[in-house]
Tab-separated table of C-alpha atoms in Angstrom:
chain	number	residue	atom	x	y	z
A	1	MET	CA	155.087	158.682	64.407
A	2	THR	CA	154.645	160.887	67.873
A	3	LYS	CA	156.670	160.214	70.956
A	4	ILE	CA	154.179	160.252	73.527
A	5	GLN	CA	155.004	161.445	77.647
A	6	ARG	CA	153.030	160.833	80.838
A	7	TRP	CA	153.357	164.710	83.314
A	8	TYR	CA	150.908	165.763	85.729
A	9	ARG	CA	149.277	168.975	86.080
A	10	GLY	CA	148.816	169.770	89.562
A	11	PHE	CA	146.254	171.908	91.042
A	12	SER	CA	144.269	172.845	95.185
A	13	TYR	CA	140.856	172.307	95.562
A	14	LYS	CA	138.716	172.328	98.796
A	15	GLY	CA	135.799	169.755	98.576
A	16	ASN	CA	134.896	166.211	98.880
A	17	PRO	CA	137.731	163.986	97.362
A	18	LYS	CA	135.590	161.239	96.205
A	19	GLN	CA	132.528	163.558	94.354
A	20	LEU	CA	135.839	165.245	92.370
A	21	ILE	CA	136.640	161.603	91.448
A	22	GLN	CA	133.519	160.919	90.691
A	23	GLU	CA	133.061	164.222	88.396
A	24	VAL	CA	136.106	164.204	86.775
A	25	SER	CA	136.248	160.390	85.921
A	26	LYS	CA	132.487	160.560	84.592
A	27	HIS	CA	133.487	163.437	81.899
A	28	ILE	CA	136.479	161.676	80.662
A	29	GLN	CA	135.142	158.694	79.988
A	30	HIS	CA	132.008	160.238	78.827
A	31	GLN	CA	134.150	162.562	76.788
A	32	ASN	CA	136.107	158.958	75.649
A	33	ILE	CA	139.506	160.965	76.497
A	34	SER	CA	140.743	158.040	78.739
A	35	GLN	CA	143.821	157.434	76.500
A	36	TYR	CA	144.770	161.397	77.146
A	37	VAL	CA	144.298	161.186	81.153
A	38	PRO	CA	144.264	158.131	82.406
A	39	LEU	CA	144.115	158.823	85.763
A	40	LEU	CA	144.681	161.271	88.649
A	41	ARG	CA	146.398	161.392	91.681
A	42	LEU	CA	145.060	162.664	95.191
A	43	GLU	CA	147.625	164.324	98.050
A	44	LYS	CA	147.803	161.756	101.003
A	45	GLY	CA	145.898	162.535	103.693
A	46	ALA	CA	143.104	164.279	101.353
A	47	THR	CA	139.619	165.527	102.951
A	48	SER	CA	136.922	167.779	102.573
A	49	ARG	CA	137.568	169.843	105.460
A	50	LYS	CA	141.039	171.792	104.099
A	51	SER	CA	142.104	172.576	100.597
A	52	PHE	CA	143.967	170.006	99.554
A	53	TYR	CA	146.219	169.116	95.753
A	54	PHE	CA	145.277	166.958	93.279
A	55	PHE	CA	147.118	165.769	89.999
A	56	LEU	CA	145.756	164.737	86.506
A	57	ALA	CA	147.974	162.348	84.323
A	58	ILE	CA	148.264	163.640	80.843
A	59	GLU	CA	149.673	162.035	78.325
A	60	SER	CA	151.384	164.173	74.849
A	61	SER	CA	153.960	164.062	72.203
A	62	THR	CA	155.415	167.431	74.356
A	63	LEU	CA	155.775	167.786	78.227
A	64	GLY	CA	153.164	170.840	79.209
A	65	ASP	CA	151.478	170.305	76.161
A	66	ILE	CA	147.517	169.884	76.602
A	67	PRO	CA	146.214	167.375	73.646
A	68	LEU	CA	143.695	169.149	71.619
A	69	GLU	CA	141.127	166.474	72.078
A	70	ILE	CA	141.208	167.656	76.369
A	71	VAL	CA	141.068	170.937	74.726
A	72	ASN	CA	137.600	170.257	72.821
A	73	SER	CA	136.775	167.903	76.077
A	74	ASN	CA	136.150	171.024	77.974
A	75	LEU	CA	137.538	168.946	80.951
A	76	LEU	CA	139.995	171.395	82.041
A	77	LYS	CA	136.718	174.447	82.027
A	78	PHE	CA	135.585	172.258	85.724
A	79	PRO	CA	135.199	174.481	88.469
A	80	CYS	CA	138.410	172.183	90.189
A	81	PHE	CA	141.557	173.031	87.885
A	82	LYS	CA	141.012	177.357	88.411
A	83	THR	CA	143.641	177.264	90.833
A	84	SER	CA	146.793	175.672	89.989
A	85	ALA	CA	148.770	173.908	92.493
A	86	VAL	CA	152.084	175.773	91.449
A	87	PRO	CA	151.440	179.170	90.307
A	88	GLY	CA	153.866	179.249	87.192
A	89	ASN	CA	155.036	175.702	87.007
A	90	LYS	CA	152.906	174.136	84.281
A	91	SER	CA	154.150	170.409	84.285
A	92	PHE	CA	155.458	168.244	86.701
A	93	THR	CA	156.708	164.332	86.564
A	94	TYR	CA	156.213	161.937	88.670
A	95	GLU	CA	159.076	161.258	90.419
A	96	GLN	CA	158.912	165.211	91.395
A	97	ILE	CA	154.822	163.992	92.846
A	98	LYS	CA	155.757	160.955	94.211
A	99	SER	CA	156.427	161.469	97.883
A	100	MET	CA	152.795	163.694	98.343
A	101	VAL	CA	150.687	162.120	96.354
A	102	GLY	CA	148.770	158.677	97.316
A	103	ALA	CA	147.010	155.941	95.587
A	104	ALA	CA	146.084	156.339	91.515
A	105	HIS	CA	142.460	156.965	90.830
A	106	GLU	CA	142.660	154.879	87.178
A	107	VAL	CA	139.999	155.178	84.564
A	108	TYR	CA	140.262	151.850	83.333
A	109	ASP	CA	141.564	149.538	86.040
A	110	TYR	CA	139.992	145.965	87.207
A	111	THR	CA	140.003	146.989	90.575
A	112	ASN	CA	139.625	150.580	89.762
A	113	PRO	CA	138.028	152.433	92.974
A	114	ILE	CA	136.326	155.926	90.545
A	115	PRO	CA	133.101	155.160	89.884
A	116	TYR	CA	133.489	153.332	85.986
A	117	GLN	CA	131.204	155.425	83.132
A	118	PRO	CA	131.164	153.382	80.093
A	119	VAL	CA	130.214	154.967	76.038
A	120	GLU	CA	126.507	155.481	76.809
A	121	LYS	CA	125.876	153.654	73.093
A	122	VAL	CA	128.561	151.318	71.615
A	123	THR	CA	129.396	152.453	68.049
A	124	TYR	CA	128.118	150.175	65.332
A	125	ASP	CA	131.358	151.733	62.631
A	126	ASN	CA	134.172	149.392	61.156
A	127	PRO	CA	136.746	148.694	64.482
A	128	PHE	CA	139.360	147.626	61.579
A	129	GLU	CA	139.520	150.882	59.558
A	130	GLY	CA	142.019	153.544	60.266
A	131	SER	CA	144.990	152.898	63.037
A	132	ALA	CA	145.609	151.917	66.156
A	133	SER	CA	145.190	155.275	68.750
A	134	SER	CA	148.654	156.548	70.570
A	135	PRO	CA	151.389	155.367	68.437
A	136	ILE	CA	154.669	155.254	69.377
A	137	ASN	CA	158.120	156.028	68.442
A	138	GLN	CA	160.477	152.955	68.426
A	139	SER	CA	163.171	155.160	68.326
A	140	SER	CA	162.396	157.322	71.317
A	141	PRO	CA	164.969	156.705	74.013
A	142	ASP	CA	162.058	157.787	76.543
A	143	ILE	CA	159.894	154.537	75.867
A	144	GLU	CA	162.603	152.301	74.693
A	145	THR	CA	163.783	152.710	77.969
A	146	LEU	CA	159.956	152.473	79.874
A	147	SER	CA	160.116	148.831	77.525
A	148	GLN	CA	163.461	147.803	78.618
A	149	ARG	CA	162.178	148.416	82.867
A	150	TYR	CA	158.973	145.788	81.841
A	151	GLU	CA	161.849	143.787	80.275
A	152	HIS	CA	163.895	143.634	83.772
A	153	LEU	CA	160.807	143.668	85.734
A	154	LEU	CA	160.477	139.954	84.788
A	155	TYR	CA	164.001	138.935	84.835
A	156	TRP	CA	163.644	140.328	88.491
A	157	LEU	CA	160.427	137.947	89.037
A	158	SER	CA	161.595	135.200	87.549
A	159	THR	CA	164.522	135.372	89.717
A	160	LEU	CA	162.622	135.778	92.547
A	161	GLY	CA	160.115	133.109	91.695
A	162	SER	CA	157.195	133.936	93.801
A	163	GLY	CA	156.431	136.631	96.564
A	164	THR	CA	153.869	138.277	98.134
A	165	TRP	CA	151.673	141.397	96.239
A	166	GLU	CA	154.008	143.812	98.719
A	167	SER	CA	157.149	142.378	97.277
A	168	PHE	CA	155.607	142.802	93.345
A	169	LYS	CA	154.787	146.262	94.544
A	170	LYS	CA	158.179	146.648	95.415
A	171	ALA	CA	160.101	145.508	92.324
A	172	CYS	CA	157.600	147.767	90.540
A	173	ASP	CA	158.381	151.149	92.365
A	174	ALA	CA	162.299	150.108	92.321
A	175	LEU	CA	162.303	150.069	88.320
A	176	ARG	CA	159.618	153.517	88.530
A	177	LEU	CA	156.650	150.980	87.223
A	178	GLU	CA	153.650	152.598	87.670
A	179	GLU	CA	150.241	151.190	88.412
A	180	PRO	CA	151.934	147.471	89.824
A	181	LYS	CA	148.176	146.263	89.921
A	182	ARG	CA	147.383	147.172	85.829
A	183	ILE	CA	151.019	145.378	85.670
A	184	LEU	CA	150.087	142.345	87.309
A	185	ARG	CA	146.352	141.834	85.080
A	186	ARG	CA	148.718	142.285	81.827
A	187	LEU	CA	151.600	139.857	82.706
A	188	ARG	CA	149.109	137.399	84.098
A	189	LEU	CA	147.280	138.087	80.405
A	190	LEU	CA	150.599	137.245	78.696
A	191	GLY	CA	151.053	134.314	80.334
A	192	HIS	CA	154.004	134.846	82.310
A	193	ILE	CA	152.844	135.288	85.994
A	194	GLU	CA	150.045	133.802	87.966
A	195	CYS	CA	148.469	135.204	91.393
A	196	SER	CA	146.765	133.290	94.298
A	197	SER	CA	142.405	133.531	94.397
A	198	ASP	CA	142.488	136.303	97.664
A	199	GLY	CA	145.111	138.479	95.552
A	200	THR	CA	148.042	138.265	98.188
A	201	ARG	CA	150.970	135.846	96.437
A	202	TRP	CA	151.857	135.555	92.852
A	203	SER	CA	154.079	133.020	91.212
A	204	MET	CA	155.786	132.768	88.339
A	205	ALA	CA	155.281	130.471	85.313
A	206	PRO	CA	157.643	127.802	84.406
A	207	THR	CA	159.418	128.608	81.042
A	208	ALA	CA	157.240	127.524	77.946
A	209	LEU	CA	157.270	127.473	74.375
A	210	VAL	CA	153.601	128.700	73.060
A	211	LYS	CA	152.329	128.060	69.723
A	212	ILE	CA	150.632	130.383	67.652
A	213	LYS	CA	148.565	129.429	64.839
A	214	SER	CA	149.674	131.114	61.448
A	215	HIS	CA	151.693	129.927	58.178
A	216	SER	CA	155.422	130.293	59.674
A	217	SER	CA	156.468	127.717	62.582
A	218	GLU	CA	156.268	130.573	65.070
A	219	PHE	CA	156.630	129.736	69.258
A	220	LEU	CA	156.471	132.288	72.185
A	221	LEU	CA	158.235	132.558	74.973
A	222	CYS	CA	156.201	132.505	77.900
A	223	GLY	CA	156.629	132.115	81.626
A	224	GLN	CA	160.106	132.784	83.076
A	225	ARG	CA	162.672	134.149	81.102
A	226	SER	CA	166.465	135.309	81.996
A	227	ILE	CA	169.303	137.440	79.646
A	228	LYS	CA	171.495	134.123	79.960
A	229	LEU	CA	168.283	131.857	78.719
A	230	LEU	CA	167.942	133.984	75.950
A	231	LYS	CA	171.540	133.996	74.741
A	232	GLU	CA	171.713	130.625	74.806
A	233	LEU	CA	168.903	130.446	73.012
A	234	GLU	CA	169.741	132.368	70.184
A	235	LYS	CA	172.829	129.625	69.628
A	236	HIS	CA	170.087	127.247	67.991
A	237	THR	CA	167.491	129.723	66.585
A	238	ASP	CA	165.946	133.202	65.680
A	239	ILE	CA	164.698	135.594	68.216
A	240	ILE	CA	161.699	137.697	67.222
A	241	SER	CA	161.487	140.433	69.985
A	242	SER	CA	158.783	142.838	69.473
A	243	HIS	CA	157.143	145.362	71.607
A	244	GLN	CA	153.836	145.540	72.781
A	245	SER	CA	152.456	148.902	70.889
A	246	ARG	CA	151.853	150.524	73.880
A	247	ARG	CA	155.208	149.955	75.593
A	248	ASP	CA	153.253	148.778	79.369
A	249	ALA	CA	154.419	145.394	79.531
A	250	PRO	CA	157.422	143.012	78.901
A	251	PRO	CA	158.206	142.742	74.836
A	252	CYS	CA	156.502	139.317	72.744
A	253	ILE	CA	159.532	136.806	72.571
A	254	ARG	CA	159.036	134.697	69.584
A	255	LEU	CA	160.895	131.567	68.017
A	256	ASN	CA	161.457	130.209	64.303
A	257	LEU	CA	161.618	126.783	65.082
A	258	SER	CA	160.812	123.869	62.902
A	259	ASP	CA	160.974	121.490	65.575
A	260	PHE	CA	160.276	122.150	68.521
A	261	ASN	CA	161.778	119.113	70.286
A	262	ILE	CA	165.379	121.372	69.613
A	263	ILE	CA	164.801	123.342	72.539
A	264	THR	CA	162.793	121.143	74.913
A	265	SER	CA	164.883	118.516	75.198
A	266	GLN	CA	168.297	120.864	75.481
A	267	PHE	CA	166.813	123.632	78.069
A	268	SER	CA	164.633	123.393	80.850
A	269	ILE	CA	161.242	124.409	78.664
A	270	PHE	CA	158.162	122.598	78.214
A	271	TYR	CA	155.925	122.428	75.089
A	272	ALA	CA	152.350	123.803	75.716
A	273	GLY	CA	151.036	123.518	72.645
A	274	GLU	CA	148.274	126.099	70.823
A	275	VAL	CA	147.548	127.550	74.631
A	276	SER	CA	144.828	129.693	73.235
A	277	SER	CA	142.831	126.853	71.443
A	278	ARG	CA	143.145	124.894	74.576
A	279	LEU	CA	142.091	127.503	76.983
A	280	ALA	CA	138.885	128.308	74.351
A	281	GLU	CA	138.156	124.497	75.165
A	282	ILE	CA	138.347	124.059	78.483
A	283	ILE	CA	137.715	127.689	79.863
A	284	PRO	CA	134.012	126.945	81.236
A	285	ASN	CA	130.878	128.997	79.900
A	286	LEU	CA	129.850	132.344	82.046
A	287	ASP	CA	127.700	131.055	84.438
A	288	ILE	CA	129.845	127.936	85.352
A	289	TRP	CA	133.251	130.495	85.710
A	290	LYS	CA	130.572	132.823	87.765
A	291	GLN	CA	129.850	130.242	90.167
A	292	ASN	CA	133.766	129.071	90.603
A	293	LEU	CA	134.836	133.057	91.488
A	294	ARG	CA	136.259	132.842	95.411
A	295	SER	CA	132.843	133.387	97.502
A	296	LEU	CA	132.848	135.950	100.391
A	297	GLN	CA	131.863	135.073	103.678
A	298	GLY	CA	130.497	137.118	106.993
A	299	ILE	CA	129.092	140.003	104.923
A	300	VAL	CA	126.946	142.439	107.165
A	301	PRO	CA	125.389	144.939	104.561
A	302	SER	CA	124.004	147.332	107.207
A	303	ILE	CA	127.329	148.535	108.748
A	304	TYR	CA	128.350	149.463	104.999
A	305	GLU	CA	127.222	152.110	102.314
A	306	TRP	CA	126.305	150.619	99.381
A	307	LYS	CA	126.317	151.714	95.358
A	308	ARG	CA	125.380	149.198	92.619
A	309	PHE	CA	126.007	149.623	89.059
A	310	ASP	CA	123.061	149.926	86.640
A	311	GLY	CA	124.908	149.896	83.217
A	312	ASN	CA	126.333	153.034	83.203
A	313	ASP	CA	127.518	154.202	86.345
A	314	PHE	CA	127.601	153.773	90.247
A	315	VAL	CA	124.857	154.597	91.478
A	316	SER	CA	123.723	154.545	95.542
A	317	CYS	CA	121.035	152.069	96.316
A	318	ILE	CA	119.501	151.203	100.090
A	319	SER	CA	120.426	147.559	100.417
A	320	PRO	CA	122.492	145.244	97.907
A	321	ASN	CA	118.825	142.835	97.267
A	322	GLN	CA	119.334	142.658	93.162
A	323	THR	CA	121.389	140.847	91.399
A	324	GLY	CA	124.350	143.016	90.101
A	325	MET	CA	127.780	144.782	91.014
A	326	TYR	CA	128.032	146.715	93.851
A	327	GLN	CA	130.975	149.196	95.856
A	328	MET	CA	131.394	148.098	99.374
A	329	TRP	CA	131.651	151.725	101.179
A	330	ARG	CA	132.646	151.285	104.641
A	331	ILE	CA	130.715	154.526	106.174
A	332	GLU	CA	134.271	156.134	108.069
A	333	GLU	CA	136.437	156.039	105.390
A	334	SER	CA	134.856	157.951	101.846
A	335	ASP	CA	137.539	158.051	99.648
A	336	ARG	CA	137.136	154.559	98.473
A	337	PRO	CA	135.333	151.831	98.404
A	338	GLY	CA	136.594	148.549	100.179
A	339	TYR	CA	135.690	146.450	97.489
A	340	THR	CA	134.355	145.897	94.103
A	341	LEU	CA	131.851	142.761	94.343
A	342	PHE	CA	129.226	140.536	92.574
A	343	TYR	CA	126.355	139.531	94.622
A	344	ASP	CA	124.055	137.160	93.172
A	345	GLN	CA	120.763	136.660	94.632
A	346	GLU	CA	119.545	133.108	94.031
A	347	SER	CA	122.746	131.702	95.994
A	348	ALA	CA	122.663	134.785	98.285
A	349	SER	CA	126.743	134.630	97.905
A	350	TRP	CA	129.346	137.551	97.061
A	351	ARG	CA	131.698	137.056	94.237
A	352	GLN	CA	134.915	138.332	93.895
A	353	GLY	CA	137.087	138.568	90.675
A	354	ASP	CA	138.531	140.931	88.231
A	355	TRP	CA	136.566	144.258	87.592
A	356	TYR	CA	136.504	143.556	84.081
A	357	GLY	CA	134.756	140.506	84.473
A	358	LEU	CA	132.264	141.843	86.829
A	359	ARG	CA	131.392	144.482	85.115
A	360	PHE	CA	130.741	141.524	82.129
A	361	LEU	CA	128.923	139.802	84.851
A	362	ALA	CA	126.333	142.997	85.570
A	363	LEU	CA	126.319	143.238	81.852
A	364	GLN	CA	124.744	140.114	80.988
A	365	HIS	CA	122.327	140.263	84.460
A	366	SER	CA	121.032	143.390	83.200
A	367	GLY	CA	119.935	141.943	79.828
A	368	PHE	CA	122.765	144.276	77.445
A	369	GLU	CA	123.431	142.987	74.396
A	370	CYS	CA	127.535	142.425	74.130
A	371	ILE	CA	128.837	142.237	70.697
A	372	ALA	CA	131.985	141.724	69.010
A	373	ARG	CA	133.373	142.244	65.273
A	374	TYR	CA	135.495	139.611	63.524
A	375	ASP	CA	137.691	140.114	60.056
A	376	ARG	CA	138.455	136.947	58.924
A	377	ALA	CA	140.554	138.035	56.753
A	378	SER	CA	143.120	139.257	59.381
A	379	TRP	CA	142.069	136.754	62.442
A	380	ARG	CA	141.544	139.686	63.832
A	381	LEU	CA	138.906	140.036	66.764
A	382	ALA	CA	137.045	143.121	67.677
A	383	ILE	CA	135.546	144.045	71.583
A	384	PRO	CA	134.201	147.379	72.668
A	385	VAL	CA	136.727	148.773	75.487
A	386	SER	CA	133.150	149.083	77.784
A	387	GLN	CA	132.736	145.365	77.690
A	388	ARG	CA	135.659	144.197	78.220
A	389	TRP	CA	135.754	140.214	78.568
A	390	PRO	CA	136.405	138.570	82.250
A	391	GLU	CA	141.022	137.733	82.419
A	392	ILE	CA	140.639	134.255	81.731
A	393	TYR	CA	138.518	134.442	78.386
A	394	GLU	CA	140.634	137.624	77.610
A	395	ARG	CA	144.013	135.350	78.202
A	396	ALA	CA	143.048	133.063	75.766
A	397	LEU	CA	142.966	136.132	72.285
A	398	VAL	CA	146.046	137.210	74.078
A	399	LEU	CA	147.726	134.077	73.848
A	400	ALA	CA	147.547	134.099	70.035
A	401	SER	CA	149.572	136.064	68.993
A	402	GLY	CA	151.326	136.972	72.322
A	403	GLN	CA	150.564	140.806	72.187
A	404	LEU	CA	148.222	142.713	74.511
A	405	PRO	CA	145.357	144.255	72.679
A	406	THR	CA	145.375	148.145	70.605
A	407	TYR	CA	143.537	150.310	70.752
A	408	GLN	CA	140.814	152.192	67.764
A	409	LYS	CA	138.981	154.440	68.931
A	410	SER	CA	136.053	153.152	71.491
A	411	TRP	CA	137.677	149.140	70.178
A	412	LEU	CA	140.323	146.295	71.142
A	413	LEU	CA	141.935	145.373	68.707
A	414	TYR	CA	143.344	141.250	69.205
A	415	GLU	CA	145.164	140.109	66.773
A	416	ASN	CA	145.682	136.464	65.103
A	417	VAL	CA	142.973	135.256	66.342
A	418	PRO	CA	141.642	131.767	64.834
A	419	MET	CA	137.496	131.868	63.784
A	420	GLU	CA	136.965	128.803	65.845
A	421	VAL	CA	138.551	130.113	69.701
A	422	ILE	CA	136.369	133.174	68.619
A	423	SER	CA	133.567	131.024	67.780
A	424	LEU	CA	133.960	128.637	71.472
A	425	LEU	CA	134.670	131.570	73.237
A	426	THR	CA	131.699	134.008	71.850
A	427	ASP	CA	129.175	131.698	72.430
A	428	LYS	CA	130.224	130.995	76.451
A	429	LEU	CA	130.017	134.661	76.775
A	430	ASN	CA	126.748	135.122	75.005
A	431	VAL	CA	128.407	137.506	72.681
A	432	LYS	CA	127.296	138.062	69.243
A	433	CYS	CA	130.186	138.419	66.646
A	434	GLU	CA	130.129	139.704	63.487
A	435	GLU	CA	131.964	139.525	60.877
A	436	VAL	CA	133.152	143.206	59.259
A	437	PRO	CA	135.771	142.947	56.660
A	438	ALA	CA	138.860	145.175	57.429
A	439	SER	CA	137.963	146.654	53.451
A	440	ALA	CA	134.070	147.931	54.143
């Protein structure tokens, strides 16, 4: 399998930074190459009044080599890629450009400032055919190091116990882990961490055994974790450690136990049961979930510029007077939106939530058909990338296996999800789910 590395290619550009981000991100998503070009970074203080540098993140098997998928997409033929940042230097590491660039503009992120354009038409191919995208060589020292950094981050956060968003970012920065907002979301999906409704504080979840439905007696270890705890547990049971498919989160730790009381009676670990099934049962339907989202007060529409998500992209609008997902832009700051919010016309209220959740709400309110595919034989669920579920519903899927989803073309694949969990969640989300045998 191929060893994947992330590197940056730099360019010089003069023009509107916001328009640059819009055009590049539109093309990336339209051509479905976000797995090869996950983000771009602008020079700090970039404005349309003078030339500035920007850097395109590229993931490939060899540093400096452009994947064929990017070449075929004609992305680099855009006029904005005409002038290289440093003539003769074709590739940079993040460490080389870190001091001169600002925040990452990510292609898929629940707090993403980039205007989003999903695939125009959901494909109806079999999502279970073929292998997951971006395979990574387990023996690669670079990838192993990356996986260890996420594990060390979990140890670090477990020692701190709780803190502010700034402390979380500093911990990621100290371990040279990029995109802290994405990292926080993945840790929440895996049941390791929680955060306040406004995102200003985080807190580690207590150490817990989570039962997964399988033919063996396997339990996930979620929440706080330490090297000392794992060494002590090894004296009492077999510990199975498996990497996340993209090495973008701490490894999944499973314990093979005939009786969980052996562990809970000797350690400060509580038994949480089958969390996936329990979550699926107690999570409200989408309408109630929307009502429970954090409400923002005191928004004066006239002092902002607005863009509305039309199911395909964010488009400018005069006033936010229809139910839907909006970007709120400060007139004096045109490089990124202040907030991405959901406006409910019926209650005249503004709701704040995870980016994917707000997008899902917008799709539902526009009458878009949301779908899923399920292979009953392998207990695998497939959801279109462009229809990713709100975080709390996705957490029920992830905790069925302890593994984050893998990518297969335009689909997200979740493992070991029982049919009863699928039935509960798809009913609450108004998702049409069809069974598709993996051999079909």
